[in-house]
Amino acid sequence: MAAAQPSVVVLEVQRDVDPDKKFSWPMYVTGVRARRRCATVVLVVAPDAGVAAWAAESIDLGLGVGSIKPLVLGPAVVPEITDPAVAEKETELAVLSAVAHGNGPNGLIVLQAALAALGRLDQEHAMVYFQLIWDGLREPMQQALEAVVMERQIEGEAKLPPFVQRLIDRGMREGELKGMREGKLEGMREGKLEGMREGELKGKKETLLRLLARAGIVLTEDESARIQACSDVATLDRWIENVLGAKTATEVLS
């Protein structure tokens, strides 16, 4: 039996249509092929279906010398993995799922499943996979993921893998979760569960208001009062998740 021939896959995450890539991708193929002396292909991971269709088009090299066609993974061909148990067994597929669907309606669930799986890998591999996922996320989803990760760290729900620590540290340094931290610590010192609950509510309200401000959503006085008057953690959690993709406060507070 003949020995398997070596090959190289050049991986690139593409969030938007970029005409310049039609010139750089062929260069990747020829450059890597010349250096490694082996078959080479460009694999484009495109979270957006339209971008995936654009990336899959053949690239005509001109003058009748041929064309190059990248391999493309888009939302249509990558399953949504939301179950952490499945993500743990199929870690690489969970990473691709997070890249392909991380900006979608179930993005946070998909991302959290992938992060849980990456936490069981060595730091070197986890960092590579995490960077691939992070690069594929648009800013609103990056901010939403930061809020979830920081909140879980404060609540001590689980030990987070090292590759997400930078998200935590940045938020801590900026004091973004000061209200939640102080409320929880005060409640613990006094031995009062009510103090912990009030601190948690305050922290979630501050998180919600920050995300609304970042999304450019302006609140009326009544809407602001409704948020401040809310005493239900589950409702605040739902509103925080609603910010992603929302354009009005009505959509968020539905």
mmCIF file with all atom_site columns, N, CA and C in Angstrom, residues 134-178:
data_model
loop_
_atom_site.group_PDB
_atom_site.id
_atom_site.type_symbol
_atom_site.label_atom_id
_atom_site.label_alt_id
_atom_site.label_comp_id
_atom_site.label_asym_id
_atom_site.label_entity_id
_atom_site.label_seq_id
_atom_site.pdbx_PDB_ins_code
_atom_site.Cartn_x
_atom_site.Cartn_y
_atom_site.Cartn_z
_atom_site.occupancy
_atom_site.B_iso_or_equiv
_atom_site.pdbx_formal_charge
_atom_site.auth_seq_id
_atom_site.auth_comp_id
_atom_site.auth_asym_id
_atom_site.auth_atom_id
_atom_site.pdbx_PDB_model_num
ATOM 1   N N  . TRP A 1 134 ? -13.039 33.176 18.498 1.00 0.00 ? 134 TRP A N  1
ATOM 2   C CA . TRP A 1 134 ? -13.153 34.607 18.806 1.00 0.00 ? 134 TRP A CA 1
ATOM 3   C C  . TRP A 1 134 ? -13.089 35.451 17.541 1.00 0.00 ? 134 TRP A C  1
ATOM 4   N N  . ASP A 1 135 ? -12.196 35.089 16.625 1.00 0.00 ? 135 ASP A N  1
ATOM 5   C CA . ASP A 1 135 ? -12.041 35.860 15.389 1.00 0.00 ? 135 ASP A CA 1
ATOM 6   C C  . ASP A 1 135 ? -13.298 35.813 14.523 1.00 0.00 ? 135 ASP A C  1
ATOM 7   N N  . GLY A 1 136 ? -14.103 34.768 14.697 1.00 0.00 ? 136 GLY A N  1
ATOM 8   C CA . GLY A 1 136 ? -15.316 34.642 13.896 1.00 0.00 ? 136 GLY A CA 1
ATOM 9   C C  . GLY A 1 136 ? -16.514 35.376 14.466 1.00 0.00 ? 136 GLY A C  1
ATOM 10  N N  . LEU A 1 137 ? -16.395 35.898 15.684 1.00 0.00 ? 137 LEU A N  1
ATOM 11  C CA . LEU A 1 137 ? -17.529 36.558 16.335 1.00 0.00 ? 137 LEU A CA 1
ATOM 12  C C  . LEU A 1 137 ? -17.570 38.040 16.005 1.00 0.00 ? 137 LEU A C  1
ATOM 13  N N  . ARG A 1 138 ? -18.778 38.532 15.796 1.00 0.00 ? 138 ARG A N  1
ATOM 14  C CA . ARG A 1 138 ? -18.956 39.973 15.628 1.00 0.00 ? 138 ARG A CA 1
ATOM 15  C C  . ARG A 1 138 ? -18.976 40.627 17.012 1.00 0.00 ? 138 ARG A C  1
ATOM 16  N N  . GLU A 1 139 ? -18.768 41.933 17.034 1.00 0.00 ? 139 GLU A N  1
ATOM 17  C CA . GLU A 1 139 ? -18.583 42.638 18.305 1.00 0.00 ? 139 GLU A CA 1
ATOM 18  C C  . GLU A 1 139 ? -19.735 42.451 19.293 1.00 0.00 ? 139 GLU A C  1
ATOM 19  N N  . PRO A 1 140 ? -21.008 42.524 18.871 1.00 0.00 ? 140 PRO A N  1
ATOM 20  C CA . PRO A 1 140 ? -22.084 42.328 19.854 1.00 0.00 ? 140 PRO A CA 1
ATOM 21  C C  . PRO A 1 140 ? -22.018 40.969 20.543 1.00 0.00 ? 140 PRO A C  1
ATOM 22  N N  . MET A 1 141 ? -21.673 39.913 19.781 1.00 0.00 ? 141 MET A N  1
ATOM 23  C CA . MET A 1 141 ? -21.589 38.597 20.399 1.00 0.00 ? 141 MET A CA 1
ATOM 24  C C  . MET A 1 141 ? -20.343 38.480 21.275 1.00 0.00 ? 141 MET A C  1
ATOM 25  N N  . GLN A 1 142 ? -19.249 39.109 20.877 1.00 0.00 ? 142 GLN A N  1
ATOM 26  C CA . GLN A 1 142 ? -18.070 39.130 21.738 1.00 0.00 ? 142 GLN A CA 1
ATOM 27  C C  . GLN A 1 142 ? -18.404 39.761 23.085 1.00 0.00 ? 142 GLN A C  1
ATOM 28  N N  . GLN A 1 143 ? -19.147 40.867 23.051 1.00 0.00 ? 143 GLN A N  1
ATOM 29  C CA . GLN A 1 143 ? -19.515 41.553 24.290 1.00 0.00 ? 143 GLN A CA 1
ATOM 30  C C  . GLN A 1 143 ? -20.465 40.705 25.132 1.00 0.00 ? 143 GLN A C  1
ATOM 31  N N  . ALA A 1 144 ? -21.411 40.043 24.477 1.00 0.00 ? 144 ALA A N  1
ATOM 32  C CA . ALA A 1 144 ? -22.348 39.192 25.208 1.00 0.00 ? 144 ALA A CA 1
ATOM 33  C C  . ALA A 1 144 ? -21.621 38.019 25.855 1.00 0.00 ? 144 ALA A C  1
ATOM 34  N N  . LEU A 1 145 ? -20.663 37.438 25.125 1.00 0.00 ? 145 LEU A N  1
ATOM 35  C CA . LEU A 1 145 ? -19.894 36.321 25.677 1.00 0.00 ? 145 LEU A CA 1
ATOM 36  C C  . LEU A 1 145 ? -19.033 36.780 26.842 1.00 0.00 ? 145 LEU A C  1
ATOM 37  N N  . GLU A 1 146 ? -18.428 37.943 26.726 1.00 0.00 ? 146 GLU A N  1
ATOM 38  C CA . GLU A 1 146 ? -17.644 38.497 27.827 1.00 0.00 ? 146 GLU A CA 1
ATOM 39  C C  . GLU A 1 146 ? -18.492 38.627 29.088 1.00 0.00 ? 146 GLU A C  1
ATOM 40  N N  . ALA A 1 147 ? -19.711 39.145 28.917 1.00 0.00 ? 147 ALA A N  1
ATOM 41  C CA . ALA A 1 147 ? -20.593 39.352 30.068 1.00 0.00 ? 147 ALA A CA 1
ATOM 42  C C  . ALA A 1 147 ? -20.927 38.032 30.745 1.00 0.00 ? 147 ALA A C  1
ATOM 43  N N  . VAL A 1 148 ? -21.214 36.997 29.947 1.00 0.00 ? 148 VAL A N  1
ATOM 44  C CA . VAL A 1 148 ? -21.557 35.691 30.505 1.00 0.00 ? 148 VAL A CA 1
ATOM 45  C C  . VAL A 1 148 ? -20.364 35.084 31.231 1.00 0.00 ? 148 VAL A C  1
ATOM 46  N N  . VAL A 1 149 ? -19.198 35.144 30.602 1.00 0.00 ? 149 VAL A N  1
ATOM 47  C CA . VAL A 1 149 ? -17.995 34.552 31.190 1.00 0.00 ? 149 VAL A CA 1
ATOM 48  C C  . VAL A 1 149 ? -17.620 35.246 32.496 1.00 0.00 ? 149 VAL A C  1
ATOM 49  N N  . MET A 1 150 ? -17.662 36.580 32.501 1.00 0.00 ? 150 MET A N  1
ATOM 50  C CA . MET A 1 150 ? -17.313 37.323 33.708 1.00 0.00 ? 150 MET A CA 1
ATOM 51  C C  . MET A 1 150 ? -18.309 37.047 34.833 1.00 0.00 ? 150 MET A C  1
ATOM 52  N N  . GLU A 1 151 ? -19.564 36.937 34.473 1.00 0.00 ? 151 GLU A N  1
ATOM 53  C CA . GLU A 1 151 ? -20.595 36.686 35.480 1.00 0.00 ? 151 GLU A CA 1
ATOM 54  C C  . GLU A 1 151 ? -20.392 35.323 36.129 1.00 0.00 ? 151 GLU A C  1
ATOM 55  N N  . ARG A 1 152 ? -20.045 34.327 35.314 1.00 0.00 ? 152 ARG A N  1
ATOM 56  C CA . ARG A 1 152 ? -19.835 32.986 35.862 1.00 0.00 ? 152 ARG A CA 1
ATOM 57  C C  . ARG A 1 152 ? -18.603 32.939 36.769 1.00 0.00 ? 152 ARG A C  1
ATOM 58  N N  . GLN A 1 153 ? -17.586 33.703 36.405 1.00 0.00 ? 153 GLN A N  1
ATOM 59  C CA . GLN A 1 153 ? -16.390 33.747 37.240 1.00 0.00 ? 153 GLN A CA 1
ATOM 60  C C  . GLN A 1 153 ? -16.720 34.338 38.604 1.00 0.00 ? 153 GLN A C  1
ATOM 61  N N  . ILE A 1 154 ? -17.507 35.403 38.605 1.00 0.00 ? 154 ILE A N  1
ATOM 62  C CA . ILE A 1 154 ? -17.882 36.038 39.870 1.00 0.00 ? 154 ILE A CA 1
ATOM 63  C C  . ILE A 1 154 ? -18.703 35.084 40.722 1.00 0.00 ? 154 ILE A C  1
ATOM 64  N N  . GLU A 1 155 ? -19.618 34.378 40.097 1.00 0.00 ? 155 GLU A N  1
ATOM 65  C CA . GLU A 1 155 ? -20.511 33.493 40.833 1.00 0.00 ? 155 GLU A CA 1
ATOM 66  C C  . GLU A 1 155 ? -19.815 32.211 41.267 1.00 0.00 ? 155 GLU A C  1
ATOM 67  N N  . GLY A 1 156 ? -18.620 31.945 40.742 1.00 0.00 ? 156 GLY A N  1
ATOM 68  C CA . GLY A 1 156 ? -17.879 30.751 41.120 1.00 0.00 ? 156 GLY A CA 1
ATOM 69  C C  . GLY A 1 156 ? -18.539 29.473 40.682 1.00 0.00 ? 156 GLY A C  1
ATOM 70  N N  . GLU A 1 157 ? -19.279 29.507 39.573 1.00 0.00 ? 157 GLU A N  1
ATOM 71  C CA . GLU A 1 157 ? -20.010 28.324 39.121 1.00 0.00 ? 157 GLU A CA 1
ATOM 72  C C  . GLU A 1 157 ? -19.074 27.238 38.608 1.00 0.00 ? 157 GLU A C  1
ATOM 73  N N  . ALA A 1 158 ? -17.971 27.631 37.983 1.00 0.00 ? 158 ALA A N  1
ATOM 74  C CA . ALA A 1 158 ? -17.067 26.644 37.417 1.00 0.00 ? 158 ALA A CA 1
ATOM 75  C C  . ALA A 1 158 ? -15.691 27.264 37.254 1.00 0.00 ? 158 ALA A C  1
ATOM 76  N N  . LYS A 1 159 ? -14.674 26.408 37.272 1.00 0.00 ? 159 LYS A N  1
ATOM 77  C CA . LYS A 1 159 ? -13.305 26.873 37.024 1.00 0.00 ? 159 LYS A CA 1
ATOM 78  C C  . LYS A 1 159 ? -13.147 27.083 35.527 1.00 0.00 ? 159 LYS A C  1
ATOM 79  N N  . LEU A 1 160 ? -12.818 28.297 35.156 1.00 0.00 ? 160 LEU A N  1
ATOM 80  C CA . LEU A 1 160 ? -12.705 28.623 33.743 1.00 0.00 ? 160 LEU A CA 1
ATOM 81  C C  . LEU A 1 160 ? -11.327 28.262 33.225 1.00 0.00 ? 160 LEU A C  1
ATOM 82  N N  . PRO A 1 161 ? -11.232 27.803 31.971 1.00 0.00 ? 161 PRO A N  1
ATOM 83  C CA . PRO A 1 161 ? -9.930  27.494 31.381 1.00 0.00 ? 161 PRO A CA 1
ATOM 84  C C  . PRO A 1 161 ? -9.103  28.758 31.201 1.00 0.00 ? 161 PRO A C  1
ATOM 85  N N  . PRO A 1 162 ? -7.791  28.624 31.171 1.00 0.00 ? 162 PRO A N  1
ATOM 86  C CA . PRO A 1 162 ? -6.906  29.802 31.114 1.00 0.00 ? 162 PRO A CA 1
ATOM 87  C C  . PRO A 1 162 ? -7.151  30.712 29.925 1.00 0.00 ? 162 PRO A C  1
ATOM 88  N N  . PHE A 1 163 ? -7.590  30.154 28.801 1.00 0.00 ? 163 PHE A N  1
ATOM 89  C CA . PHE A 1 163 ? -7.686  30.965 27.591 1.00 0.00 ? 163 PHE A CA 1
ATOM 90  C C  . PHE A 1 163 ? -8.819  31.976 27.630 1.00 0.00 ? 163 PHE A C  1
ATOM 91  N N  . VAL A 1 164 ? -9.711  31.875 28.610 1.00 0.00 ? 164 VAL A N  1
ATOM 92  C CA . VAL A 1 164 ? -10.746 32.906 28.720 1.00 0.00 ? 164 VAL A CA 1
ATOM 93  C C  . VAL A 1 164 ? -10.434 33.901 29.837 1.00 0.00 ? 164 VAL A C  1
ATOM 94  N N  . GLN A 1 165 ? -9.325  33.669 30.538 1.00 0.00 ? 165 GLN A N  1
ATOM 95  C CA . GLN A 1 165 ? -9.016  34.519 31.681 1.00 0.00 ? 165 GLN A CA 1
ATOM 96  C C  . GLN A 1 165 ? -8.819  35.977 31.278 1.00 0.00 ? 165 GLN A C  1
ATOM 97  N N  . ARG A 1 166 ? -8.315  36.213 30.078 1.00 0.00 ? 166 ARG A N  1
ATOM 98  C CA . ARG A 1 166 ? -8.084  37.596 29.667 1.00 0.00 ? 166 ARG A CA 1
ATOM 99  C C  . ARG A 1 166 ? -9.391  38.378 29.578 1.00 0.00 ? 166 ARG A C  1
ATOM 100 N N  . LEU A 1 167 ? -10.482 37.687 29.255 1.00 0.00 ? 167 LEU A N  1
ATOM 101 C CA . LEU A 1 167 ? -11.782 38.350 29.242 1.00 0.00 ? 167 LEU A CA 1
ATOM 102 C C  . LEU A 1 167 ? -12.176 38.768 30.658 1.00 0.00 ? 167 LEU A C  1
ATOM 103 N N  . ILE A 1 168 ? -11.919 37.873 31.592 1.00 0.00 ? 168 ILE A N  1
ATOM 104 C CA . ILE A 1 168 ? -12.238 38.168 32.984 1.00 0.00 ? 168 ILE A CA 1
ATOM 105 C C  . ILE A 1 168 ? -11.397 39.332 33.492 1.00 0.00 ? 168 ILE A C  1
ATOM 106 N N  . ASP A 1 169 ? -10.091 39.238 33.256 1.00 0.00 ? 169 ASP A N  1
ATOM 107 C CA . ASP A 1 169 ? -9.172  40.245 33.784 1.00 0.00 ? 169 ASP A CA 1
ATOM 108 C C  . ASP A 1 169 ? -9.500  41.638 33.265 1.00 0.00 ? 169 ASP A C  1
ATOM 109 N N  . ARG A 1 170 ? -9.837  41.748 31.995 1.00 0.00 ? 170 ARG A N  1
ATOM 110 C CA . ARG A 1 170 ? -10.133 43.059 31.430 1.00 0.00 ? 170 ARG A CA 1
ATOM 111 C C  . ARG A 1 170 ? -11.349 43.679 32.113 1.00 0.00 ? 170 ARG A C  1
ATOM 112 N N  . GLY A 1 171 ? -12.386 42.860 32.277 1.00 0.00 ? 171 GLY A N  1
ATOM 113 C CA . GLY A 1 171 ? -13.586 43.370 32.931 1.00 0.00 ? 171 GLY A CA 1
ATOM 114 C C  . GLY A 1 171 ? -13.332 43.743 34.379 1.00 0.00 ? 171 GLY A C  1
ATOM 115 N N  . MET A 1 172 ? -12.510 42.926 35.065 1.00 0.00 ? 172 MET A N  1
ATOM 116 C CA . MET A 1 172 ? -12.208 43.218 36.459 1.00 0.00 ? 172 MET A CA 1
ATOM 117 C C  . MET A 1 172 ? -11.458 44.535 36.578 1.00 0.00 ? 172 MET A C  1
ATOM 118 N N  . ARG A 1 173 ? -10.468 44.724 35.713 1.00 0.00 ? 173 ARG A N  1
ATOM 119 C CA . ARG A 1 173 ? -9.660  45.942 35.790 1.00 0.00 ? 173 ARG A CA 1
ATOM 120 C C  . ARG A 1 173 ? -10.502 47.184 35.553 1.00 0.00 ? 173 ARG A C  1
ATOM 121 N N  . GLU A 1 174 ? -11.481 47.056 34.691 1.00 0.00 ? 174 GLU A N  1
ATOM 122 C CA . GLU A 1 174 ? -12.330 48.204 34.376 1.00 0.00 ? 174 GLU A CA 1
ATOM 123 C C  . GLU A 1 174 ? -13.438 48.383 35.408 1.00 0.00 ? 174 GLU A C  1
ATOM 124 N N  . GLY A 1 175 ? -13.540 47.433 36.318 1.00 0.00 ? 175 GLY A N  1
ATOM 125 C CA . GLY A 1 175 ? -14.560 47.514 37.358 1.00 0.00 ? 175 GLY A CA 1
ATOM 126 C C  . GLY A 1 175 ? -15.962 47.284 36.847 1.00 0.00 ? 175 GLY A C  1
ATOM 127 N N  . GLU A 1 176 ? -16.097 46.537 35.747 1.00 0.00 ? 176 GLU A N  1
ATOM 128 C CA . GLU A 1 176 ? -17.405 46.392 35.129 1.00 0.00 ? 176 GLU A CA 1
ATOM 129 C C  . GLU A 1 176 ? -18.378 45.597 35.998 1.00 0.00 ? 176 GLU A C  1
ATOM 130 N N  . LEU A 1 177 ? -17.836 44.740 36.878 1.00 0.00 ? 177 LEU A N  1
ATOM 131 C CA . LEU A 1 177 ? -18.726 43.937 37.712 1.00 0.00 ? 177 LEU A CA 1
ATOM 132 C C  . LEU A 1 177 ? -18.581 44.307 39.196 1.00 0.00 ? 177 LEU A C  1
ATOM 133 N N  . LYS A 1 178 ? -18.213 45.551 39.444 1.00 0.00 ? 178 LYS A N  1
ATOM 134 C CA . LYS A 1 178 ? -17.982 45.987 40.819 1.00 0.00 ? 178 LYS A CA 1
ATOM 135 C C  . LYS A 1 178 ? -19.223 45.804 41.686 1.00 0.00 ? 178 LYS A C  1
#
